[in-house]
Amino acid sequence: MPTYRLFSHQAMAGLALLTALWFLIYPLLSSSRARGPGMWSLSETFQPQSKLMVLIWHWPFDKSLPLDGDVCAHYGVANCWLSANQSLLSQASVVVFHHYELQSGAVRLPLAQRPLRQPWVWTNLESPSNTHRLSHYQNIFNWVMTYRRDSDIFVPYGELVPRDGPAPPVTAKNRTAAWVISNYRQTQKRVLVYKQLSKHLQVDVFGRANRKPLCPDCLLPTLAPYRFYLAFENSQHRDYITEKLWRNSLGAGVVPVVLGPPRSTYEAFLPADAFIHVDDFSSAQELATFLKSMNASHYQRFFAWRERLAVRLYSDWRERFCGICARYPHLPQDKIYGDLEAWFKS
Ligand SMILES: *[C@@H]1O[C@H](CO)[C@@H](O)[C@H](O)[C@H]1NC(C)=O
Ligand SMILES: *[C@@H]1O[C@H](CO)[C@@H](O)[C@H](O)[C@H]1NC(C)=O
């Protein structure tokens, strides 16, 4: 039998060199990853040093989800345990609070029982226009988890990721423009733009506001035959881009006409030629003319990205909570949001 000298001097020196290189290179890799677009991790498995426990103080919108098994491993995050058992407060590595239930008064913060130096995370996916009572939460939260890119834990509604395999074909188009709206209020900018646009362009309106609600499974098939989708956000705020873009338009294979943050924000998330921005036109009539006069080859260009990219939707709160562990080693220690309202409304 041959004998191996596993730990020859050369091998040991080589190993030491590799280890040294790793410690030099790893911080560069991880910091560039942290700056890049996208949620906390896409394909890489993150390995925190020791097991972390994220306590979900209450479920967003009271919709509890099963936490059996190693939930986070499923999302590529190791050593991360999610619990919704409030009696484990003293053992939690970090506790996360969803804003809506704080705002409504359904849930109160366990301030008196808070262990010393336990990090607390504030999470919210609504825009500042629909977020209230923030002034009550000064000097409490250490980290924020929102759709804003400058959040400690960034949780976009969706993103484009490299595609595996060929893109599925888009549905043949024989309708003009669609809009799904449940909350129609005259003062909303999106309503003003719709009213002007619909004078010059056929817009089919679905959703509760028009008494044509679409069941979850009907949404994408209903929208797919349209050439354009009005991905109009309910309010215009920094980085506030929702499933109206990711699911209703890009996910349905429909070209989005967006109303939300400026074009430059959208371009941080998707190619410049993947969408039409309302702000690019001086009037609704000009926008309508552009949409109506577009020829087939011009229209096809809006789908060029699909050859190399695919839409990834984020909708499961468990995945977002696991993201706290993935980001944990990079999160700033001793940070506290003195004025959460000032931060969120800035
Ligand atoms: C579009 O095509 C579908 C079938 O593919 C048909 O049911 C529908 O009526 C057509 N719509 C229009 C506006 O022509
Ligand atoms: C289609 O429209 C584009 C942009 O307006 C134009 O440059 C192109 O010549 C048109 N192609 C055809 C075949 O009409």
Short mmCIF file of C-alpha atoms and ligand atoms in Angstrom, two decimals:
data_model
loop_
_atom_site.label_atom_id
_atom_site.label_comp_id
_atom_site.label_asym_id
_atom_site.label_seq_id
_atom_site.Cartn_x
_atom_site.Cartn_y
_atom_site.Cartn_z
CA MET A 1 0.00 0.00 0.00
CA PRO A 2 1.38 3.40 -0.85
CA THR A 3 1.85 5.79 2.02
CA TYR A 4 0.88 9.42 1.80
CA ARG A 5 2.66 12.16 3.63
CA LEU A 6 -0.35 14.38 4.06
CA PHE A 7 1.40 17.14 5.91
CA SER A 8 4.71 17.58 4.18
CA HIS A 9 6.46 20.90 4.80
CA GLN A 10 5.65 22.09 1.28
CA ALA A 11 1.97 21.23 1.70
CA MET A 12 1.84 23.03 5.04
CA ALA A 13 3.47 26.14 3.56
CA GLY A 14 1.07 26.01 0.63
CA LEU A 15 -1.88 25.72 2.95
CA ALA A 16 -0.70 28.66 5.05
CA LEU A 17 -0.29 30.76 1.90
CA LEU A 18 -3.77 29.86 0.67
CA THR A 19 -5.27 30.67 4.07
CA ALA A 20 -3.51 34.04 4.13
CA LEU A 21 -4.73 34.79 0.60
CA TRP A 22 -8.28 33.84 1.57
CA PHE A 23 -8.30 36.27 4.47
CA LEU A 24 -6.98 38.99 2.17
CA ILE A 25 -9.44 38.33 -0.62
CA TYR A 26 -12.57 37.37 1.28
CA PRO A 27 -13.36 40.83 2.70
CA LEU A 28 -13.06 42.26 -0.82
CA LEU A 29 -15.44 39.65 -2.21
CA SER A 30 -17.97 40.07 0.54
CA SER A 31 -17.94 43.86 0.49
CA SER A 32 -18.41 44.01 -3.26
CA ARG A 33 -21.28 41.57 -2.87
CA ALA A 34 -22.83 43.71 -0.18
CA ARG A 35 -22.73 46.75 -2.46
CA GLY A 36 -24.10 45.00 -5.51
CA PRO A 37 -27.77 44.90 -6.41
CA GLY A 38 -30.05 42.22 -5.10
CA MET A 39 -31.07 40.76 -1.84
CA TRP A 40 -28.66 39.33 0.69
CA SER A 41 -27.66 36.28 -1.28
CA LEU A 42 -28.62 34.69 -4.54
CA SER A 43 -26.88 31.45 -5.14
CA GLU A 44 -24.27 31.38 -2.46
CA THR A 45 -24.69 29.60 0.82
CA PHE A 46 -23.75 31.81 3.69
CA GLN A 47 -22.24 30.25 6.79
CA PRO A 48 -22.41 32.36 9.92
CA GLN A 49 -19.86 31.29 12.53
CA SER A 50 -22.37 30.16 15.09
CA LYS A 51 -26.06 29.48 15.03
CA LEU A 52 -28.26 32.56 15.20
CA MET A 53 -31.83 32.71 16.40
CA VAL A 54 -34.13 35.24 14.77
CA LEU A 55 -37.25 35.82 16.83
CA ILE A 56 -40.23 36.92 14.75
CA TRP A 57 -42.13 38.84 17.42
CA HIS A 58 -45.33 38.72 15.38
CA TRP A 59 -46.18 37.62 11.86
CA PRO A 60 -46.71 40.34 9.25
CA PHE A 61 -50.46 40.85 8.73
CA ASP A 62 -51.11 38.03 11.21
CA LYS A 63 -50.34 35.42 8.54
CA SER A 64 -48.26 32.81 10.27
CA LEU A 65 -46.14 30.42 8.24
CA PRO A 66 -44.78 27.00 9.20
CA LEU A 67 -41.27 27.01 10.63
CA ASP A 68 -40.64 23.26 10.74
CA GLY A 69 -37.27 21.89 9.77
CA ASP A 70 -34.31 24.02 8.71
CA VAL A 71 -36.29 26.75 6.94
CA CYS A 72 -33.30 28.94 6.18
CA ALA A 73 -31.19 26.14 4.70
CA HIS A 74 -33.89 25.99 2.03
CA TYR A 75 -32.96 29.60 1.14
CA GLY A 76 -29.22 28.92 1.20
CA VAL A 77 -28.61 30.33 4.69
CA ALA A 78 -26.96 27.99 7.17
CA ASN A 79 -26.91 28.23 10.96
CA CYS A 80 -30.04 30.33 11.13
CA TRP A 81 -33.03 29.40 13.22
CA LEU A 82 -36.34 31.22 12.94
CA SER A 83 -38.79 31.15 15.81
CA ALA A 84 -42.09 32.90 16.51
CA ASN A 85 -42.21 31.89 20.15
CA GLN A 86 -42.23 35.07 22.23
CA SER A 87 -41.17 33.21 25.35
CA LEU A 88 -37.73 32.79 23.75
CA LEU A 89 -37.07 36.54 23.86
CA SER A 90 -34.13 36.28 26.23
CA GLN A 91 -32.40 33.72 23.99
CA ALA A 92 -32.90 35.45 20.66
CA SER A 93 -29.83 36.70 18.77
CA VAL A 94 -32.04 39.29 17.10
CA VAL A 95 -35.74 40.18 17.21
CA VAL A 96 -37.71 41.47 14.24
CA PHE A 97 -40.83 43.63 14.36
CA HIS A 98 -43.13 44.28 11.41
CA HIS A 99 -44.42 47.82 11.38
CA TYR A 100 -48.06 47.40 10.40
CA GLU A 101 -49.06 45.74 13.69
CA LEU A 102 -47.12 48.31 15.70
CA GLN A 103 -48.89 51.09 13.82
CA SER A 104 -52.34 49.56 14.34
CA GLY A 105 -51.69 48.99 18.03
CA ALA A 106 -52.26 45.23 17.69
CA VAL A 107 -48.76 44.55 19.01
CA ARG A 108 -46.61 46.32 21.58
CA LEU A 109 -42.86 46.21 21.90
CA PRO A 110 -41.55 44.17 24.85
CA LEU A 111 -39.41 47.10 25.95
CA ALA A 112 -39.35 46.22 29.65
CA GLN A 113 -38.16 42.69 28.94
CA ARG A 114 -35.56 43.61 26.32
CA PRO A 115 -32.24 41.92 27.11
CA LEU A 116 -29.30 44.29 27.25
CA ARG A 117 -27.79 44.97 23.83
CA GLN A 118 -30.18 42.65 21.98
CA PRO A 119 -30.42 43.92 18.39
CA TRP A 120 -33.92 44.75 17.19
CA VAL A 121 -34.90 44.98 13.54
CA TRP A 122 -37.70 47.13 12.17
CA THR A 123 -39.28 45.85 8.97
CA ASN A 124 -41.74 47.48 6.62
CA LEU A 125 -42.50 47.11 2.92
CA GLU A 126 -45.05 49.89 2.65
CA SER A 127 -44.13 53.32 1.35
CA PRO A 128 -43.75 56.34 3.66
CA SER A 129 -47.17 57.60 2.50
CA ASN A 130 -48.76 54.50 4.03
CA THR A 131 -46.57 54.27 7.12
CA HIS A 132 -47.70 56.06 10.25
CA ARG A 133 -46.81 56.61 13.89
CA LEU A 134 -43.09 56.36 13.24
CA SER A 135 -42.34 59.10 15.76
CA HIS A 136 -43.16 56.60 18.52
CA TYR A 137 -40.16 54.48 17.67
CA GLN A 138 -37.14 56.65 18.32
CA ASN A 139 -33.93 55.14 19.69
CA ILE A 140 -35.31 51.60 19.67
CA PHE A 141 -34.29 49.82 16.49
CA ASN A 142 -30.75 48.90 15.54
CA TRP A 143 -31.35 47.77 11.98
CA VAL A 144 -33.98 48.26 9.33
CA MET A 145 -35.21 45.75 6.76
CA THR A 146 -37.04 47.45 3.88
CA TYR A 147 -37.15 47.81 0.09
CA ARG A 148 -34.76 50.77 0.35
CA ARG A 149 -31.31 49.98 -0.99
CA ASP A 150 -29.68 51.72 1.95
CA SER A 151 -31.43 49.44 4.45
CA ASP A 152 -29.27 47.33 6.72
CA ILE A 153 -31.12 44.33 5.33
CA PHE A 154 -32.29 45.11 1.81
CA VAL A 155 -35.43 43.24 0.79
CA PRO A 156 -36.57 44.22 -2.70
CA TYR A 157 -39.92 43.01 -4.00
CA GLY A 158 -38.07 41.35 -6.85
CA GLU A 159 -34.97 41.43 -8.99
CA LEU A 160 -33.49 40.13 -12.20
CA VAL A 161 -31.10 37.23 -11.87
CA PRO A 162 -29.00 35.35 -14.43
CA ARG A 163 -31.18 32.97 -16.36
CA ASP A 164 -30.66 29.21 -16.52
CA GLY A 165 -31.71 27.87 -19.88
CA PRO A 166 -33.79 29.48 -22.62
CA ALA A 167 -36.42 32.10 -21.89
CA PRO A 168 -40.03 30.95 -22.21
CA PRO A 169 -41.76 32.74 -25.11
CA VAL A 170 -43.97 35.72 -24.30
CA THR A 171 -47.68 35.35 -24.94
CA ALA A 172 -48.88 36.67 -28.33
CA LYS A 173 -50.21 40.19 -27.90
CA ASN A 174 -53.62 41.28 -29.10
CA ARG A 175 -54.57 43.86 -26.46
CA THR A 176 -53.19 47.28 -25.65
CA ALA A 177 -52.79 48.27 -22.02
CA ALA A 178 -53.91 46.87 -18.68
CA TRP A 179 -54.00 48.20 -15.15
CA VAL A 180 -54.86 46.41 -11.92
CA ILE A 181 -55.95 48.71 -9.13
CA SER A 182 -57.64 48.00 -5.84
CA ASN A 183 -57.21 51.31 -4.06
CA TYR A 184 -58.38 54.13 -6.34
CA ARG A 185 -58.15 57.61 -4.86
CA GLN A 186 -58.60 60.79 -6.84
CA THR A 187 -55.61 62.46 -5.23
CA GLN A 188 -53.13 59.79 -6.27
CA LYS A 189 -50.75 60.75 -9.02
CA ARG A 190 -51.32 57.36 -10.64
CA VAL A 191 -55.04 58.11 -10.92
CA LEU A 192 -54.40 61.49 -12.52
CA VAL A 193 -52.02 59.95 -15.06
CA TYR A 194 -54.42 57.10 -15.80
CA LYS A 195 -57.32 59.50 -16.38
CA GLN A 196 -55.32 61.55 -18.87
CA LEU A 197 -53.81 58.52 -20.56
CA SER A 198 -57.12 56.72 -20.99
CA LYS A 199 -58.44 59.63 -23.08
CA HIS A 200 -55.93 58.69 -25.76
CA LEU A 201 -55.32 54.97 -25.24
CA GLN A 202 -57.43 51.89 -24.55
CA VAL A 203 -56.68 50.88 -20.95
CA ASP A 204 -58.49 47.86 -19.50
CA VAL A 205 -58.85 48.24 -15.76
CA PHE A 206 -59.00 45.25 -13.42
CA GLY A 207 -59.06 44.95 -9.66
CA ARG A 208 -61.37 45.80 -6.82
CA ALA A 209 -61.58 49.48 -7.75
CA ASN A 210 -63.33 48.54 -10.99
CA ARG A 211 -65.22 45.56 -9.49
CA LYS A 212 -63.14 43.19 -11.61
CA PRO A 213 -60.94 41.50 -9.03
CA LEU A 214 -58.54 38.89 -10.37
CA CYS A 215 -57.95 35.70 -8.42
CA PRO A 216 -54.26 35.06 -7.68
CA ASP A 217 -54.02 32.38 -10.38
CA CYS A 218 -55.93 34.50 -12.93
CA LEU A 219 -53.67 37.53 -12.67
CA LEU A 220 -50.79 36.59 -14.96
CA PRO A 221 -52.87 34.83 -17.67
CA THR A 222 -55.21 37.82 -17.79
CA LEU A 223 -52.38 40.32 -18.19
CA ALA A 224 -50.17 38.29 -20.55
CA PRO A 225 -52.00 39.19 -23.84
CA TYR A 226 -51.49 42.91 -23.19
CA ARG A 227 -48.66 44.84 -24.80
CA PHE A 228 -48.29 47.24 -21.88
CA TYR A 229 -48.97 47.23 -18.16
CA LEU A 230 -49.35 50.37 -16.08
CA ALA A 231 -46.95 49.60 -13.23
CA PHE A 232 -47.99 52.72 -11.32
CA GLU A 233 -46.95 52.79 -7.67
CA ASN A 234 -49.54 54.06 -5.18
CA SER A 235 -47.10 56.77 -4.08
CA GLN A 236 -43.76 57.99 -5.34
CA HIS A 237 -40.86 57.44 -3.00
CA ARG A 238 -37.18 56.63 -3.02
CA ASP A 239 -36.62 53.03 -4.20
CA TYR A 240 -40.31 52.19 -3.80
CA ILE A 241 -40.79 49.66 -6.63
CA THR A 242 -43.21 46.84 -5.92
CA GLU A 243 -44.70 43.68 -7.34
CA LYS A 244 -46.57 45.91 -9.82
CA LEU A 245 -43.32 45.95 -11.77
CA TRP A 246 -41.83 42.58 -10.88
CA ARG A 247 -44.85 40.30 -10.99
CA ASN A 248 -47.67 42.04 -12.86
CA SER A 249 -45.46 43.31 -15.70
CA LEU A 250 -42.13 41.54 -16.01
CA GLY A 251 -43.45 38.27 -14.55
CA ALA A 252 -46.39 38.31 -16.99
CA GLY A 253 -44.19 39.12 -19.99
CA VAL A 254 -45.79 42.54 -20.43
CA VAL A 255 -43.81 45.75 -21.03
CA PRO A 256 -44.06 47.98 -17.96
CA VAL A 257 -45.00 51.62 -18.14
CA VAL A 258 -43.72 52.81 -14.79
CA LEU A 259 -44.68 55.61 -12.45
CA GLY A 260 -42.65 55.69 -9.26
CA PRO A 261 -39.15 56.83 -8.38
CA PRO A 262 -37.03 58.45 -11.13
CA ARG A 263 -35.76 56.53 -14.14
CA SER A 264 -32.28 56.34 -12.62
CA THR A 265 -33.67 54.25 -9.74
CA TYR A 266 -35.34 51.79 -12.10
CA GLU A 267 -32.08 51.57 -14.04
CA ALA A 268 -30.35 50.38 -10.89
CA PHE A 269 -32.69 47.40 -10.91
CA LEU A 270 -33.22 46.60 -14.57
CA PRO A 271 -31.89 47.44 -18.05
CA ALA A 272 -32.77 50.92 -19.33
CA ASP A 273 -34.58 49.44 -22.34
CA ALA A 274 -36.76 47.05 -20.35
CA PHE A 275 -39.36 49.63 -19.34
CA ILE A 276 -41.07 52.88 -20.32
CA HIS A 277 -41.04 55.67 -17.74
CA VAL A 278 -43.92 58.13 -17.52
CA ASP A 279 -41.44 60.93 -16.76
CA ASP A 280 -39.84 60.49 -20.19
CA PHE A 281 -42.87 62.15 -21.76
CA SER A 282 -44.08 65.72 -21.48
CA SER A 283 -47.75 64.71 -21.55
CA ALA A 284 -50.02 61.71 -21.31
CA GLN A 285 -50.97 62.29 -24.93
CA GLU A 286 -47.34 62.06 -26.01
CA LEU A 287 -46.97 58.83 -24.03
CA ALA A 288 -50.13 57.41 -25.61
CA THR A 289 -48.86 58.26 -29.10
CA PHE A 290 -45.55 56.58 -28.36
CA LEU A 291 -47.27 53.41 -27.13
CA LYS A 292 -49.75 53.27 -30.02
CA SER A 293 -47.22 53.91 -32.77
CA MET A 294 -44.60 51.43 -31.63
CA ASN A 295 -43.77 48.87 -34.34
CA ALA A 296 -43.11 45.19 -33.71
CA SER A 297 -39.33 45.36 -33.90
CA HIS A 298 -39.15 48.26 -31.48
CA TYR A 299 -41.55 46.44 -29.15
CA GLN A 300 -39.45 43.27 -29.19
CA ARG A 301 -36.42 45.21 -27.98
CA PHE A 302 -38.12 45.64 -24.60
CA PHE A 303 -37.73 41.89 -24.10
CA ALA A 304 -34.04 41.63 -25.00
CA TRP A 305 -33.07 41.20 -21.32
CA ARG A 306 -35.06 37.97 -21.10
CA GLU A 307 -32.37 36.13 -23.06
CA ARG A 308 -29.96 36.40 -20.15
CA LEU A 309 -32.06 37.40 -17.13
CA ALA A 310 -35.07 36.03 -15.29
CA VAL A 311 -37.44 37.59 -12.80
CA ARG A 312 -37.01 36.52 -9.21
CA LEU A 313 -39.93 37.48 -6.96
CA TYR A 314 -39.54 37.74 -3.21
CA SER A 315 -42.77 37.20 -1.41
CA ASP A 316 -42.13 34.79 1.45
CA TRP A 317 -41.47 36.50 4.76
CA ARG A 318 -39.43 33.52 5.96
CA GLU A 319 -36.90 34.13 3.21
CA ARG A 320 -36.64 37.78 4.26
CA PHE A 321 -36.16 36.82 7.91
CA CYS A 322 -33.43 34.32 7.00
CA GLY A 323 -31.77 37.24 5.24
CA ILE A 324 -31.13 38.78 8.65
CA CYS A 325 -28.73 35.92 9.41
CA ALA A 326 -27.09 36.17 6.01
CA ARG A 327 -26.39 39.86 6.56
CA TYR A 328 -25.61 39.54 10.26
CA PRO A 329 -21.80 39.52 10.08
CA HIS A 330 -21.88 42.70 7.98
CA LEU A 331 -24.39 44.62 10.09
CA PRO A 332 -23.08 47.67 11.92
CA GLN A 333 -22.66 47.16 15.64
CA ASP A 334 -23.84 49.88 18.00
CA LYS A 335 -26.10 51.39 15.37
CA ILE A 336 -29.42 52.81 16.50
CA TYR A 337 -32.11 54.66 14.59
CA GLY A 338 -32.52 57.76 16.73
CA ASP A 339 -35.12 59.18 14.40
CA LEU A 340 -36.62 56.38 12.35
CA GLU A 341 -39.19 58.72 10.83
CA ALA A 342 -36.52 61.11 9.55
CA TRP A 343 -34.66 58.20 7.99
CA PHE A 344 -37.68 56.60 6.36
CA LYS A 345 -39.17 59.85 5.09
CA SER A 346 -35.86 61.10 3.67
C1 LIG B 1 -57.10 37.89 -28.19
O1 LIG B 1 -56.93 36.51 -28.41
C2 LIG B 1 -57.67 35.67 -27.56
C3 LIG B 1 -57.33 34.21 -27.87
O2 LIG B 1 -55.97 34.05 -28.10
C4 LIG B 1 -59.16 35.92 -27.73
O3 LIG B 1 -59.88 35.12 -26.82
C5 LIG B 1 -59.45 37.39 -27.50
O4 LIG B 1 -60.80 37.66 -27.75
C6 LIG B 1 -58.57 38.27 -28.35
N1 LIG B 1 -58.77 39.65 -27.96
C7 LIG B 1 -58.89 40.66 -28.82
C8 LIG B 1 -59.08 42.02 -28.22
O5 LIG B 1 -58.84 40.48 -30.01
C1 LIG B 2 -39.62 50.73 -36.00
O1 LIG B 2 -39.52 51.84 -35.13
C2 LIG B 2 -38.19 52.27 -34.90
C3 LIG B 2 -38.21 53.34 -33.80
O2 LIG B 2 -39.24 54.27 -34.04
C4 LIG B 2 -37.58 52.76 -36.19
O3 LIG B 2 -36.26 53.21 -35.98
C5 LIG B 2 -37.60 51.60 -37.18
O4 LIG B 2 -37.14 52.06 -38.45
C6 LIG B 2 -39.00 51.03 -37.36
N1 LIG B 2 -38.92 49.81 -38.13
C7 LIG B 2 -39.80 49.51 -39.09
C8 LIG B 2 -39.60 48.20 -39.76
O5 LIG B 2 -40.72 50.26 -39.39
#
